[in-house]
């Protein structure tokens, strides 16, 4: 039973999502259409990339999408970031998703792969920056 | 000849083919070829968990013979063992495997 269904039944007890859950949800989110506000793609030294897109209603982020390289660790970090910022304002989202926050949330990721958290975080910040620039233009 | 093994099927692949054929031969230096890498899919990754008796033997041989051991990252995350693997054993996907083998490329890749 999913967390949502469990809460829907009034239980309020749901298991914490695992790394594998984030990967599965992330791989589904990648296939969704790109949303209206698209950030600049970010790339790391090894050629992996991530790019977020957002839908805003007023000042609230109502939907988040992303495209990324198929590295599952990166997909999991991007999915986690997407979940964390949905329902928040842009400033709150920027405060919420730092690379350390992401890597602390998924401690099972081996140290050599934690740099993917930085890439996910940078890509999300790039999108937030894009919106902020447009708002001030 | 240099070979790399992909442990893709389950059943007795690790407990029999690896533990009772390949590993003893490597330990006794009579395997017949140079093994440069081993990559593990699905439940085969449990052999790479710290404390696994087959894995510990394999780890010792791999260190001595410079054999790359790597687990499939998605398989390890799914089984929640990514942070419990033998010291220095990485997880990754095909690009990581090919990258790691690039400096010591096998002549044959054997899927078991």
mmCIF file of C-alpha atoms in Angstrom:
data_model
loop_
_atom_site.group_PDB
_atom_site.id
_atom_site.type_symbol
_atom_site.label_atom_id
_atom_site.label_comp_id
_atom_site.label_asym_id
_atom_site.label_seq_id
_atom_site.Cartn_x
_atom_site.Cartn_y
_atom_site.Cartn_z
ATOM 1 C CA UNK A 1 0.000 0.000 0.000
ATOM 2 C CA UNK A 2 1.361 3.402 -0.915
ATOM 3 C CA UNK A 3 1.931 6.139 1.670
ATOM 4 C CA UNK A 4 -0.885 8.174 0.129
ATOM 5 C CA UNK A 5 -3.449 5.368 0.300
ATOM 6 C CA UNK A 6 -2.437 4.579 3.814
ATOM 7 C CA UNK A 7 -2.990 8.168 4.929
ATOM 8 C CA UNK A 8 -6.234 8.219 2.938
ATOM 9 C CA UNK A 9 -7.541 5.432 5.079
ATOM 10 C CA UNK A 10 -6.849 7.463 8.198
ATOM 11 C CA UNK A 11 -3.890 5.412 9.291
ATOM 12 C CA UNK A 12 -1.218 8.105 8.973
ATOM 13 C CA UNK A 13 1.432 5.456 9.198
ATOM 14 C CA UNK A 14 3.384 5.072 6.013
ATOM 15 C CA UNK A 15 6.742 3.528 5.407
ATOM 16 C CA UNK A 16 9.495 5.950 4.467
ATOM 17 C CA UNK A 17 10.297 5.940 0.773
ATOM 18 C CA UNK A 18 13.397 3.987 -0.119
ATOM 19 C CA UNK A 19 16.081 4.824 -2.652
ATOM 20 C CA UNK A 20 14.351 2.433 -5.023
ATOM 21 C CA UNK A 21 11.053 4.307 -4.618
ATOM 22 C CA UNK A 22 12.750 7.565 -5.598
ATOM 23 C CA UNK A 23 14.297 5.870 -8.633
ATOM 24 C CA UNK A 24 10.956 4.395 -9.769
ATOM 25 C CA UNK A 25 9.068 7.659 -9.275
ATOM 26 C CA UNK A 26 11.873 9.639 -10.902
ATOM 27 C CA UNK A 27 11.939 7.419 -13.962
ATOM 28 C CA UNK A 28 8.180 7.953 -14.318
ATOM 29 C CA UNK A 29 8.499 11.722 -13.836
ATOM 30 C CA UNK A 30 11.201 11.935 -16.546
ATOM 31 C CA UNK A 31 8.717 10.643 -19.112
ATOM 32 C CA UNK A 32 6.152 13.364 -18.365
ATOM 33 C CA UNK A 33 5.886 16.374 -20.706
ATOM 34 C CA UNK A 34 8.187 19.312 -20.047
ATOM 35 C CA UNK A 35 6.489 22.036 -17.987
ATOM 36 C CA UNK A 36 6.191 25.714 -19.049
ATOM 37 C CA UNK A 37 9.130 27.129 -17.073
ATOM 38 C CA UNK A 38 12.326 25.406 -18.160
ATOM 39 C CA UNK A 39 15.667 25.905 -16.480
ATOM 40 C CA UNK A 40 19.093 25.796 -18.036
ATOM 41 C CA UNK A 41 20.559 22.311 -18.251
ATOM 42 C CA UNK A 42 23.470 21.637 -15.917
ATOM 43 C CA UNK A 43 26.238 19.198 -16.638
ATOM 44 C CA UNK A 44 28.988 17.614 -14.564
ATOM 45 C CA UNK A 45 32.573 16.765 -15.533
ATOM 46 C CA UNK A 46 31.585 13.288 -16.665
ATOM 47 C CA UNK A 47 28.872 14.461 -19.040
ATOM 48 C CA UNK A 48 25.840 13.708 -16.886
ATOM 49 C CA UNK A 49 23.134 16.370 -17.126
ATOM 50 C CA UNK A 50 19.971 17.444 -15.355
ATOM 51 C CA UNK A 51 17.345 20.025 -16.222
ATOM 52 C CA UNK A 52 14.232 20.929 -14.289
ATOM 53 C CA UNK A 53 10.965 22.452 -15.416
ATOM 54 C CA UNK A 54 8.277 23.992 -13.244
ATOM 55 C CA UNK A 55 4.666 25.059 -13.220
ATOM 56 C CA UNK A 56 3.812 27.984 -10.951
ATOM 57 C CA UNK A 57 0.444 29.119 -9.666
ATOM 58 C CA UNK A 58 0.990 32.555 -8.205
ATOM 59 C CA UNK A 59 4.130 32.130 -6.178
ATOM 60 C CA UNK A 60 3.680 28.472 -5.443
ATOM 61 C CA UNK A 61 5.403 25.672 -7.341
ATOM 62 C CA UNK A 62 2.570 23.323 -8.204
ATOM 63 C CA UNK A 63 4.375 20.877 -10.429
ATOM 64 C CA UNK A 64 7.971 19.906 -11.099
ATOM 65 C CA UNK A 65 9.461 17.954 -13.942
ATOM 66 C CA UNK A 66 12.977 17.031 -14.868
ATOM 67 C CA UNK A 67 15.070 15.390 -17.514
ATOM 68 C CA UNK A 68 18.393 13.846 -16.678
ATOM 69 C CA UNK A 69 21.002 11.333 -17.676
ATOM 70 C CA UNK A 70 19.876 7.798 -16.867
ATOM 71 C CA UNK A 71 22.204 7.436 -13.872
ATOM 72 C CA UNK A 72 19.792 6.114 -11.257
ATOM 73 C CA UNK A 73 21.507 7.913 -8.392
ATOM 74 C CA UNK A 74 21.053 11.215 -10.191
ATOM 75 C CA UNK A 75 17.436 10.332 -10.991
ATOM 76 C CA UNK A 76 16.792 9.620 -7.302
ATOM 77 C CA UNK A 77 18.307 12.950 -6.208
ATOM 78 C CA UNK A 78 16.326 14.855 -8.857
ATOM 79 C CA UNK A 79 13.120 13.101 -7.803
ATOM 80 C CA UNK A 80 13.778 13.892 -4.165
ATOM 81 C CA UNK A 81 14.389 17.550 -5.038
ATOM 82 C CA UNK A 82 11.214 17.626 -7.129
ATOM 83 C CA UNK A 83 9.156 16.237 -4.263
ATOM 84 C CA UNK A 84 10.673 18.604 -1.723
ATOM 85 C CA UNK A 85 9.948 21.811 -3.627
ATOM 86 C CA UNK A 86 6.438 21.025 -4.841
ATOM 87 C CA UNK A 87 3.971 23.170 -2.919
ATOM 88 C CA UNK A 88 6.573 25.718 -1.846
ATOM 89 C CA UNK A 89 7.428 29.226 -2.987
ATOM 90 C CA UNK A 90 10.596 29.795 -4.996
ATOM 91 C CA UNK A 91 12.580 31.272 -2.075
ATOM 92 C CA UNK A 92 11.488 28.432 0.178
ATOM 93 C CA UNK A 93 12.421 25.918 -2.528
ATOM 94 C CA UNK A 94 15.868 27.480 -2.915
ATOM 95 C CA UNK A 95 16.434 27.200 0.824
ATOM 96 C CA UNK A 96 15.148 23.662 0.967
ATOM 97 C CA UNK A 97 17.239 21.913 -1.658
ATOM 98 C CA UNK A 98 20.956 22.191 -1.048
ATOM 99 C CA UNK A 99 23.299 19.388 -2.100
ATOM 100 C CA UNK A 100 23.984 18.450 1.516
ATOM 101 C CA UNK A 101 20.286 18.266 2.272
ATOM 102 C CA UNK A 102 19.789 15.874 -0.604
ATOM 103 C CA UNK A 103 22.731 13.649 0.222
ATOM 104 C CA UNK A 104 21.797 13.505 3.905
ATOM 105 C CA UNK A 105 18.335 12.297 2.968
ATOM 106 C CA UNK A 106 19.740 9.351 1.003
ATOM 107 C CA UNK A 107 22.611 8.111 3.183
ATOM 108 C CA UNK A 108 22.778 4.750 1.419
ATOM 109 C CA UNK A 109 24.338 6.357 -1.659
ATOM 110 C CA UNK A 110 28.068 5.525 -1.712
ATOM 111 C CA UNK A 111 30.384 8.495 -1.214
ATOM 112 C CA UNK A 112 31.700 8.386 -4.779
ATOM 113 C CA UNK A 113 28.205 8.918 -6.155
ATOM 114 C CA UNK A 114 27.106 11.746 -3.864
ATOM 115 C CA UNK A 115 28.332 14.344 -6.344
ATOM 116 C CA UNK A 116 25.060 13.687 -8.216
ATOM 117 C CA UNK A 117 23.296 15.563 -5.410
ATOM 118 C CA UNK A 118 25.282 18.647 -6.319
ATOM 119 C CA UNK A 119 24.254 18.337 -9.963
ATOM 120 C CA UNK A 120 20.568 17.922 -9.067
ATOM 121 C CA UNK A 121 20.728 20.875 -6.713
ATOM 122 C CA UNK A 122 22.538 23.079 -9.255
ATOM 123 C CA UNK A 123 19.989 22.231 -11.941
ATOM 124 C CA UNK A 124 17.080 23.116 -9.686
ATOM 125 C CA UNK A 125 18.726 26.381 -8.633
ATOM 126 C CA UNK A 126 19.260 27.216 -12.314
ATOM 127 C CA UNK A 127 15.532 26.859 -12.897
ATOM 128 C CA UNK A 128 14.653 28.980 -9.882
ATOM 129 C CA UNK A 129 17.124 31.595 -11.114
ATOM 130 C CA UNK A 130 15.477 31.548 -14.537
ATOM 131 C CA UNK A 131 12.093 32.353 -13.004
ATOM 132 C CA UNK A 132 13.568 35.038 -10.779
ATOM 133 C CA UNK A 133 15.321 36.689 -13.732
ATOM 134 C CA UNK A 134 12.116 36.689 -15.771
ATOM 135 C CA UNK A 135 10.189 38.182 -12.873
ATOM 136 C CA UNK A 136 12.689 41.026 -12.567
ATOM 137 C CA UNK A 137 13.079 41.651 -16.298
ATOM 138 C CA UNK B 1 43.436 -14.005 -22.588
ATOM 139 C CA UNK B 2 41.562 -11.540 -20.400
ATOM 140 C CA UNK B 3 37.931 -12.130 -19.504
ATOM 141 C CA UNK B 4 35.224 -10.344 -17.536
ATOM 142 C CA UNK B 5 32.242 -12.111 -16.029
ATOM 143 C CA UNK B 6 28.730 -10.727 -15.854
ATOM 144 C CA UNK B 7 26.691 -12.618 -13.271
ATOM 145 C CA UNK B 8 23.272 -12.026 -14.740
ATOM 146 C CA UNK B 9 21.283 -15.141 -13.944
ATOM 147 C CA UNK B 10 20.371 -16.358 -10.488
ATOM 148 C CA UNK B 11 19.850 -19.883 -9.238
ATOM 149 C CA UNK B 12 23.241 -21.446 -8.550
ATOM 150 C CA UNK B 13 25.290 -18.889 -10.436
ATOM 151 C CA UNK B 14 27.095 -17.492 -7.415
ATOM 152 C CA UNK B 15 26.874 -20.338 -4.912
ATOM 153 C CA UNK B 16 27.971 -22.961 -7.431
ATOM 154 C CA UNK B 17 29.583 -21.539 -10.572
ATOM 155 C CA UNK B 18 31.442 -18.757 -8.797
ATOM 156 C CA UNK B 19 32.028 -20.283 -5.370
ATOM 157 C CA UNK B 20 32.800 -23.847 -6.423
ATOM 158 C CA UNK B 21 34.366 -23.402 -9.847
ATOM 159 C CA UNK B 22 35.765 -19.967 -10.628
ATOM 160 C CA UNK B 23 36.800 -18.846 -7.158
ATOM 161 C CA UNK B 24 38.737 -21.980 -6.121
ATOM 162 C CA UNK B 25 40.483 -21.952 -9.502
ATOM 163 C CA UNK B 26 41.469 -18.325 -9.025
ATOM 164 C CA UNK B 27 42.668 -19.056 -5.497
ATOM 165 C CA UNK B 28 44.835 -21.873 -6.832
ATOM 166 C CA UNK B 29 46.042 -19.926 -9.891
ATOM 167 C CA UNK B 30 44.637 -22.470 -12.323
ATOM 168 C CA UNK B 31 41.667 -20.690 -13.850
ATOM 169 C CA UNK B 32 43.421 -20.550 -17.185
ATOM 170 C CA UNK B 33 42.745 -16.934 -18.117
ATOM 171 C CA UNK B 34 43.207 -13.529 -16.500
ATOM 172 C CA UNK B 35 39.966 -12.319 -14.969
ATOM 173 C CA UNK B 36 39.876 -8.522 -15.111
ATOM 174 C CA UNK B 37 36.376 -7.869 -13.845
ATOM 175 C CA UNK B 38 33.173 -9.257 -12.391
ATOM 176 C CA UNK B 39 29.854 -7.467 -12.505
ATOM 177 C CA UNK B 40 26.855 -8.622 -10.526
ATOM 178 C CA UNK B 41 23.161 -8.254 -11.288
ATOM 179 C CA UNK B 42 20.042 -8.848 -9.218
ATOM 180 C CA UNK B 43 20.312 -11.079 -6.129
ATOM 181 C CA UNK B 44 23.874 -11.989 -7.100
ATOM 182 C CA UNK B 45 24.842 -8.683 -5.462
ATOM 183 C CA UNK B 46 24.292 -10.199 -2.015
ATOM 184 C CA UNK B 47 27.657 -11.926 -2.462
ATOM 185 C CA UNK B 48 29.264 -8.476 -2.292
ATOM 186 C CA UNK B 49 27.817 -7.659 1.123
ATOM 187 C CA UNK B 50 30.371 -7.404 3.930
ATOM 188 C CA UNK B 51 30.611 -10.633 5.863
ATOM 189 C CA UNK B 52 29.414 -12.881 3.064
ATOM 190 C CA UNK B 53 31.881 -15.798 3.194
ATOM 191 C CA UNK B 54 32.074 -16.220 -0.578
ATOM 192 C CA UNK B 55 32.332 -12.478 -1.044
ATOM 193 C CA UNK B 56 35.129 -12.143 1.499
ATOM 194 C CA UNK B 57 37.141 -14.835 -0.297
ATOM 195 C CA UNK B 58 36.419 -13.223 -3.645
ATOM 196 C CA UNK B 59 37.414 -9.820 -2.298
ATOM 197 C CA UNK B 60 40.771 -11.186 -1.138
ATOM 198 C CA UNK B 61 41.454 -12.808 -4.509
ATOM 199 C CA UNK B 62 40.329 -9.692 -6.378
ATOM 200 C CA UNK B 63 42.710 -7.518 -4.399
ATOM 201 C CA UNK B 64 45.630 -9.834 -5.102
ATOM 202 C CA UNK B 65 44.893 -10.192 -8.810
ATOM 203 C CA UNK B 66 43.633 -6.663 -9.513
ATOM 204 C CA UNK B 67 40.147 -7.861 -10.485
ATOM 205 C CA UNK B 68 37.436 -5.232 -10.651
ATOM 206 C CA UNK B 69 34.340 -6.163 -8.644
ATOM 207 C CA UNK B 70 31.261 -4.040 -9.261
ATOM 208 C CA UNK B 71 27.620 -4.337 -8.303
ATOM 209 C CA UNK B 72 24.706 -3.096 -10.386
ATOM 210 C CA UNK B 73 23.703 0.165 -8.703
ATOM 211 C CA UNK B 74 19.970 -0.132 -9.260
ATOM 212 C CA UNK B 75 19.969 -3.751 -8.058
ATOM 213 C CA UNK B 76 21.832 -2.744 -4.878
ATOM 214 C CA UNK B 77 19.580 0.242 -4.168
ATOM 215 C CA UNK B 78 16.503 -1.924 -4.648
ATOM 216 C CA UNK B 79 17.837 -4.428 -2.129
ATOM 217 C CA UNK B 80 19.050 -1.659 0.215
ATOM 218 C CA UNK B 81 22.564 -3.049 0.347
ATOM 219 C CA UNK B 82 24.430 -0.256 -1.469
ATOM 220 C CA UNK B 83 26.008 0.978 1.756
ATOM 221 C CA UNK B 84 26.874 -2.461 3.114
ATOM 222 C CA UNK B 85 29.179 -3.746 0.396
ATOM 223 C CA UNK B 86 32.729 -4.954 0.873
ATOM 224 C CA UNK B 87 35.252 -2.142 1.252
ATOM 225 C CA UNK B 88 36.181 -0.517 -2.024
ATOM 226 C CA UNK B 89 33.612 -2.394 -4.107
ATOM 227 C CA UNK B 90 31.812 0.180 -6.240
ATOM 228 C CA UNK B 91 28.328 0.104 -7.663
ATOM 229 C CA UNK B 92 27.468 1.372 -11.093
ATOM 230 C CA UNK B 93 25.837 0.776 -14.421
ATOM 231 C CA UNK B 94 27.232 -0.089 -17.849
ATOM 232 C CA UNK B 95 29.019 3.248 -18.385
ATOM 233 C CA UNK B 96 30.770 2.816 -15.029
ATOM 234 C CA UNK B 97 31.695 -0.767 -15.847
ATOM 235 C CA UNK B 98 33.087 0.074 -19.271
ATOM 236 C CA UNK B 99 34.892 3.088 -17.834
ATOM 237 C CA UNK B 100 36.450 1.008 -15.085
ATOM 238 C CA UNK B 101 37.517 -1.701 -17.538
ATOM 239 C CA UNK B 102 38.829 0.758 -20.116
ATOM 240 C CA UNK B 103 42.362 0.606 -18.793
ATOM 241 C CA UNK B 104 42.343 -3.179 -18.609
ATOM 242 C CA UNK B 105 39.983 -4.227 -21.383
ATOM 243 C CA UNK B 106 38.914 -7.886 -21.515
ATOM 244 C CA UNK B 107 39.109 -9.898 -24.721
ATOM 245 C CA UNK B 108 35.900 -11.733 -23.865
ATOM 246 C CA UNK B 109 32.911 -10.861 -21.690
ATOM 247 C CA UNK B 110 31.169 -13.960 -20.406
ATOM 248 C CA UNK B 111 27.598 -13.784 -19.150
ATOM 249 C CA UNK B 112 26.719 -16.352 -16.540
#
